Amino acid sequence: MDKNGSILSVNDLKTYFQTEDGMVKAVDGISFKLEKGETLGIVGESGSGKSVTNLSVMRLIPEPPGKIVGGEIIFDGVDVRKLSIDEVRKIRGRRIAMIFQDPMTSLNPFLKISTQLMEVTRLHLGHTKEQAYQHAIKMLKTVGIPDPESRINNYPHEFSGGMRQRVMIAMALSCDPELLIADEPTTALDVTIQAQILELIKDLKARMGTSVILITHDLGVVAGMTEKIIVMYAGKVFEQARTKELFASPANPYTKGLLKSVPDPAHEQGKELYQIPGLPPDVAHLPVGCPFQERCYRVEDICRREFPPFVQINEGHHSLCHFAKEVYAESNATTLEEQI
């Protein structure tokens, strides 16, 4: 951990991609800290920069067309950006692990599950073939795969989507990592399996003391899983706060839109579900001023002229908005239905 007690500290991270349409600033100057044993949620619409942020932490950005052009990624007191590729490989999979978005494309369809699980511990823990095999069975049992002794020799296509995701979690946790990054771990799974996967991550975190970054576009997923939340939009952090604070008193119009978009079981039949108007911006050609201006219910002339400041609402709660304090006051005075 660094001198402030954070296991991960990201400072002014910038990751850009050179495309035919110009320079895409996928992550543009974001900062956050993660304490040991803490769970951080990163939320936002598709294209907001969530996954690129964490691929940057893992040093998995393809170069070219992408490049980390600035900032620091301090893991356990060491700047990952300054490490050689060989040094990064010793950390990746061993001390920092990632559950990728699609387990079917993340697992090799031509290799047995045993081969893929054993490779991790043989590489990082120096296991013999037999030790790696027994450890792989143990990990499948840990993540709730029934009859792991026989299932370990199956191929990925012989598992359901939920079971493949459990295999990915088993692989990620095989070396007892200090940091687990879960990138949309419940995508394309039915709600029952989603709940099981989230509960599994929560339980494993409690037992192993692992710090977790949970990436999702769904605020409902992170509600009971995280201590802190970062809301991203157009490569920027638009709001960050303690989870309870953000849900109770959002201070950014974009966060309010995301919260109102979460389906409510008490939703009135026949009434159209809310969605944020418009589409996410083209990050290769962002407008002058606030990137959210064309979709914002609170927009004024200053939003079209000047990029918004990152306003501190209270300790640990910041919002990227010209009217952050007014929006925060609205949140405490009225309901989302009345505001938007």
PDB file of N, CA, C and O in Angstrom, residues 14 31 37 51 54-57 79 139 144 157 182 222 226 252 263 284 287 295 340:
ATOM      1  N   LYS A  14      -4.635   9.382 -18.466  1.00  0.00           N
ATOM      2  CA  LYS A  14      -5.099   9.732 -19.809  1.00  0.00           C
ATOM      3  C   LYS A  14      -4.716   8.606 -20.777  1.00  0.00           C
ATOM      4  O   LYS A  14      -3.536   8.278 -20.906  1.00  0.00           O
ATOM      5  N   SER A  31      -8.993  10.478 -11.834  1.00  0.00           N
ATOM      6  CA  SER A  31      -8.266  10.154 -10.608  1.00  0.00           C
ATOM      7  C   SER A  31      -9.203   9.481  -9.619  1.00  0.00           C
ATOM      8  O   SER A  31     -10.368   9.861  -9.507  1.00  0.00           O
ATOM      9  N   GLY A  37      -9.246  -3.874   0.836  1.00  0.00           N
ATOM     10  CA  GLY A  37     -10.484  -4.504   1.264  1.00  0.00           C
ATOM     11  C   GLY A  37     -11.746  -3.774   0.859  1.00  0.00           C
ATOM     12  O   GLY A  37     -12.854  -4.194   1.183  1.00  0.00           O
ATOM     13  N   SER A  51     -14.174   0.526 -19.058  1.00  0.00           N
ATOM     14  CA  SER A  51     -13.300  -0.616 -19.327  1.00  0.00           C
ATOM     15  C   SER A  51     -11.885  -0.168 -19.686  1.00  0.00           C
ATOM     16  O   SER A  51     -10.903  -0.794 -19.263  1.00  0.00           O
ATOM     17  N   ASN A  54      -9.703   0.471 -16.679  1.00  0.00           N
ATOM     18  CA  ASN A  54      -9.174  -0.692 -15.975  1.00  0.00           C
ATOM     19  C   ASN A  54      -8.236  -1.525 -16.839  1.00  0.00           C
ATOM     20  O   ASN A  54      -7.322  -2.167 -16.311  1.00  0.00           O
ATOM     21  N   LEU A  55      -8.405  -1.491 -18.152  1.00  0.00           N
ATOM     22  CA  LEU A  55      -7.408  -2.105 -19.026  1.00  0.00           C
ATOM     23  C   LEU A  55      -6.094  -1.329 -18.934  1.00  0.00           C
ATOM     24  O   LEU A  55      -5.009  -1.912 -19.040  1.00  0.00           O
ATOM     25  N   SER A  56      -6.196  -0.031 -18.695  1.00  0.00           N
ATOM     26  CA  SER A  56      -4.996   0.793 -18.491  1.00  0.00           C
ATOM     27  C   SER A  56      -4.281   0.389 -17.200  1.00  0.00           C
ATOM     28  O   SER A  56      -3.051   0.283 -17.166  1.00  0.00           O
ATOM     29  N   VAL A  57      -5.063   0.151 -16.137  1.00  0.00           N
ATOM     30  CA  VAL A  57      -4.488  -0.286 -14.862  1.00  0.00           C
ATOM     31  C   VAL A  57      -3.736  -1.603 -15.044  1.00  0.00           C
ATOM     32  O   VAL A  57      -2.657  -1.819 -14.484  1.00  0.00           O
ATOM     33  N   ASP A  79       4.562   2.716  -9.336  1.00  0.00           N
ATOM     34  CA  ASP A  79       3.887   3.200 -10.539  1.00  0.00           C
ATOM     35  C   ASP A  79       3.970   2.131 -11.626  1.00  0.00           C
ATOM     36  O   ASP A  79       5.047   1.856 -12.173  1.00  0.00           O
ATOM     37  N   MET A 139     -10.502 -24.581  -6.675  1.00  0.00           N
ATOM     38  CA  MET A 139     -11.054 -23.282  -7.062  1.00  0.00           C
ATOM     39  C   MET A 139     -12.437 -23.432  -7.693  1.00  0.00           C
ATOM     40  O   MET A 139     -13.326 -22.618  -7.454  1.00  0.00           O
ATOM     41  N   GLY A 144     -18.447 -22.687  -6.647  1.00  0.00           N
ATOM     42  CA  GLY A 144     -19.766 -23.315  -6.711  1.00  0.00           C
ATOM     43  C   GLY A 144     -20.041 -24.150  -7.940  1.00  0.00           C
ATOM     44  O   GLY A 144     -21.206 -24.364  -8.299  1.00  0.00           O
ATOM     45  N   HIS A 157     -17.500 -24.855 -23.993  1.00  0.00           N
ATOM     46  CA  HIS A 157     -18.849 -24.932 -24.586  1.00  0.00           C
ATOM     47  C   HIS A 157     -19.764 -25.895 -23.824  1.00  0.00           C
ATOM     48  O   HIS A 157     -20.978 -25.890 -24.032  1.00  0.00           O
ATOM     49  N   ALA A 182     -13.552  -6.562 -11.877  1.00  0.00           N
ATOM     50  CA  ALA A 182     -14.658  -7.303 -12.496  1.00  0.00           C
ATOM     51  C   ALA A 182     -15.342  -6.399 -13.513  1.00  0.00           C
ATOM     52  O   ALA A 182     -16.040  -5.451 -13.143  1.00  0.00           O
ATOM     53  N   VAL A 222     -24.534  -2.139  -8.395  1.00  0.00           N
ATOM     54  CA  VAL A 222     -23.519  -1.732  -7.410  1.00  0.00           C
ATOM     55  C   VAL A 222     -24.117  -1.266  -6.082  1.00  0.00           C
ATOM     56  O   VAL A 222     -23.393  -1.046  -5.120  1.00  0.00           O
ATOM     57  N   THR A 226     -20.906  -2.010  -3.144  1.00  0.00           N
ATOM     58  CA  THR A 226     -19.755  -1.107  -3.100  1.00  0.00           C
ATOM     59  C   THR A 226     -19.802  -0.140  -1.919  1.00  0.00           C
ATOM     60  O   THR A 226     -20.865   0.159  -1.381  1.00  0.00           O
ATOM     61  N   ASN A 252     -25.167  15.532  -9.721  1.00  0.00           N
ATOM     62  CA  ASN A 252     -24.900  15.725 -11.138  1.00  0.00           C
ATOM     63  C   ASN A 252     -26.127  15.295 -11.947  1.00  0.00           C
ATOM     64  O   ASN A 252     -26.699  14.230 -11.682  1.00  0.00           O
ATOM     65  N   PRO A 263     -34.955   0.402 -13.541  1.00  0.00           N
ATOM     66  CA  PRO A 263     -36.358  -0.028 -13.467  1.00  0.00           C
ATOM     67  C   PRO A 263     -36.836  -0.149 -12.020  1.00  0.00           C
ATOM     68  O   PRO A 263     -36.131  -0.663 -11.159  1.00  0.00           O
ATOM     69  N   ALA A 284     -14.428  11.657 -30.125  1.00  0.00           N
ATOM     70  CA  ALA A 284     -13.409  12.206 -31.027  1.00  0.00           C
ATOM     71  C   ALA A 284     -13.726  13.653 -31.396  1.00  0.00           C
ATOM     72  O   ALA A 284     -12.852  14.378 -31.869  1.00  0.00           O
ATOM     73  N   PRO A 287     -18.105  18.569 -27.875  1.00  0.00           N
ATOM     74  CA  PRO A 287     -18.460  19.984 -28.004  1.00  0.00           C
ATOM     75  C   PRO A 287     -17.657  20.852 -27.039  1.00  0.00           C
ATOM     76  O   PRO A 287     -17.084  20.353 -26.065  1.00  0.00           O
ATOM     77  N   ARG A 295     -27.895  16.765 -23.563  1.00  0.00           N
ATOM     78  CA  ARG A 295     -28.834  15.790 -22.974  1.00  0.00           C
ATOM     79  C   ARG A 295     -29.312  16.225 -21.587  1.00  0.00           C
ATOM     80  O   ARG A 295     -30.079  15.502 -20.953  1.00  0.00           O
ATOM     81  N   ILE A 340     -36.534  15.838 -12.888  1.00  0.00           N
ATOM     82  CA  ILE A 340     -36.170  15.625 -14.299  1.00  0.00           C
ATOM     83  C   ILE A 340     -37.416  15.637 -15.183  1.00  0.00           C
ATOM     84  O   ILE A 340     -38.354  14.929 -14.905  1.00  0.00           O
TER      85      ILE A 340
END
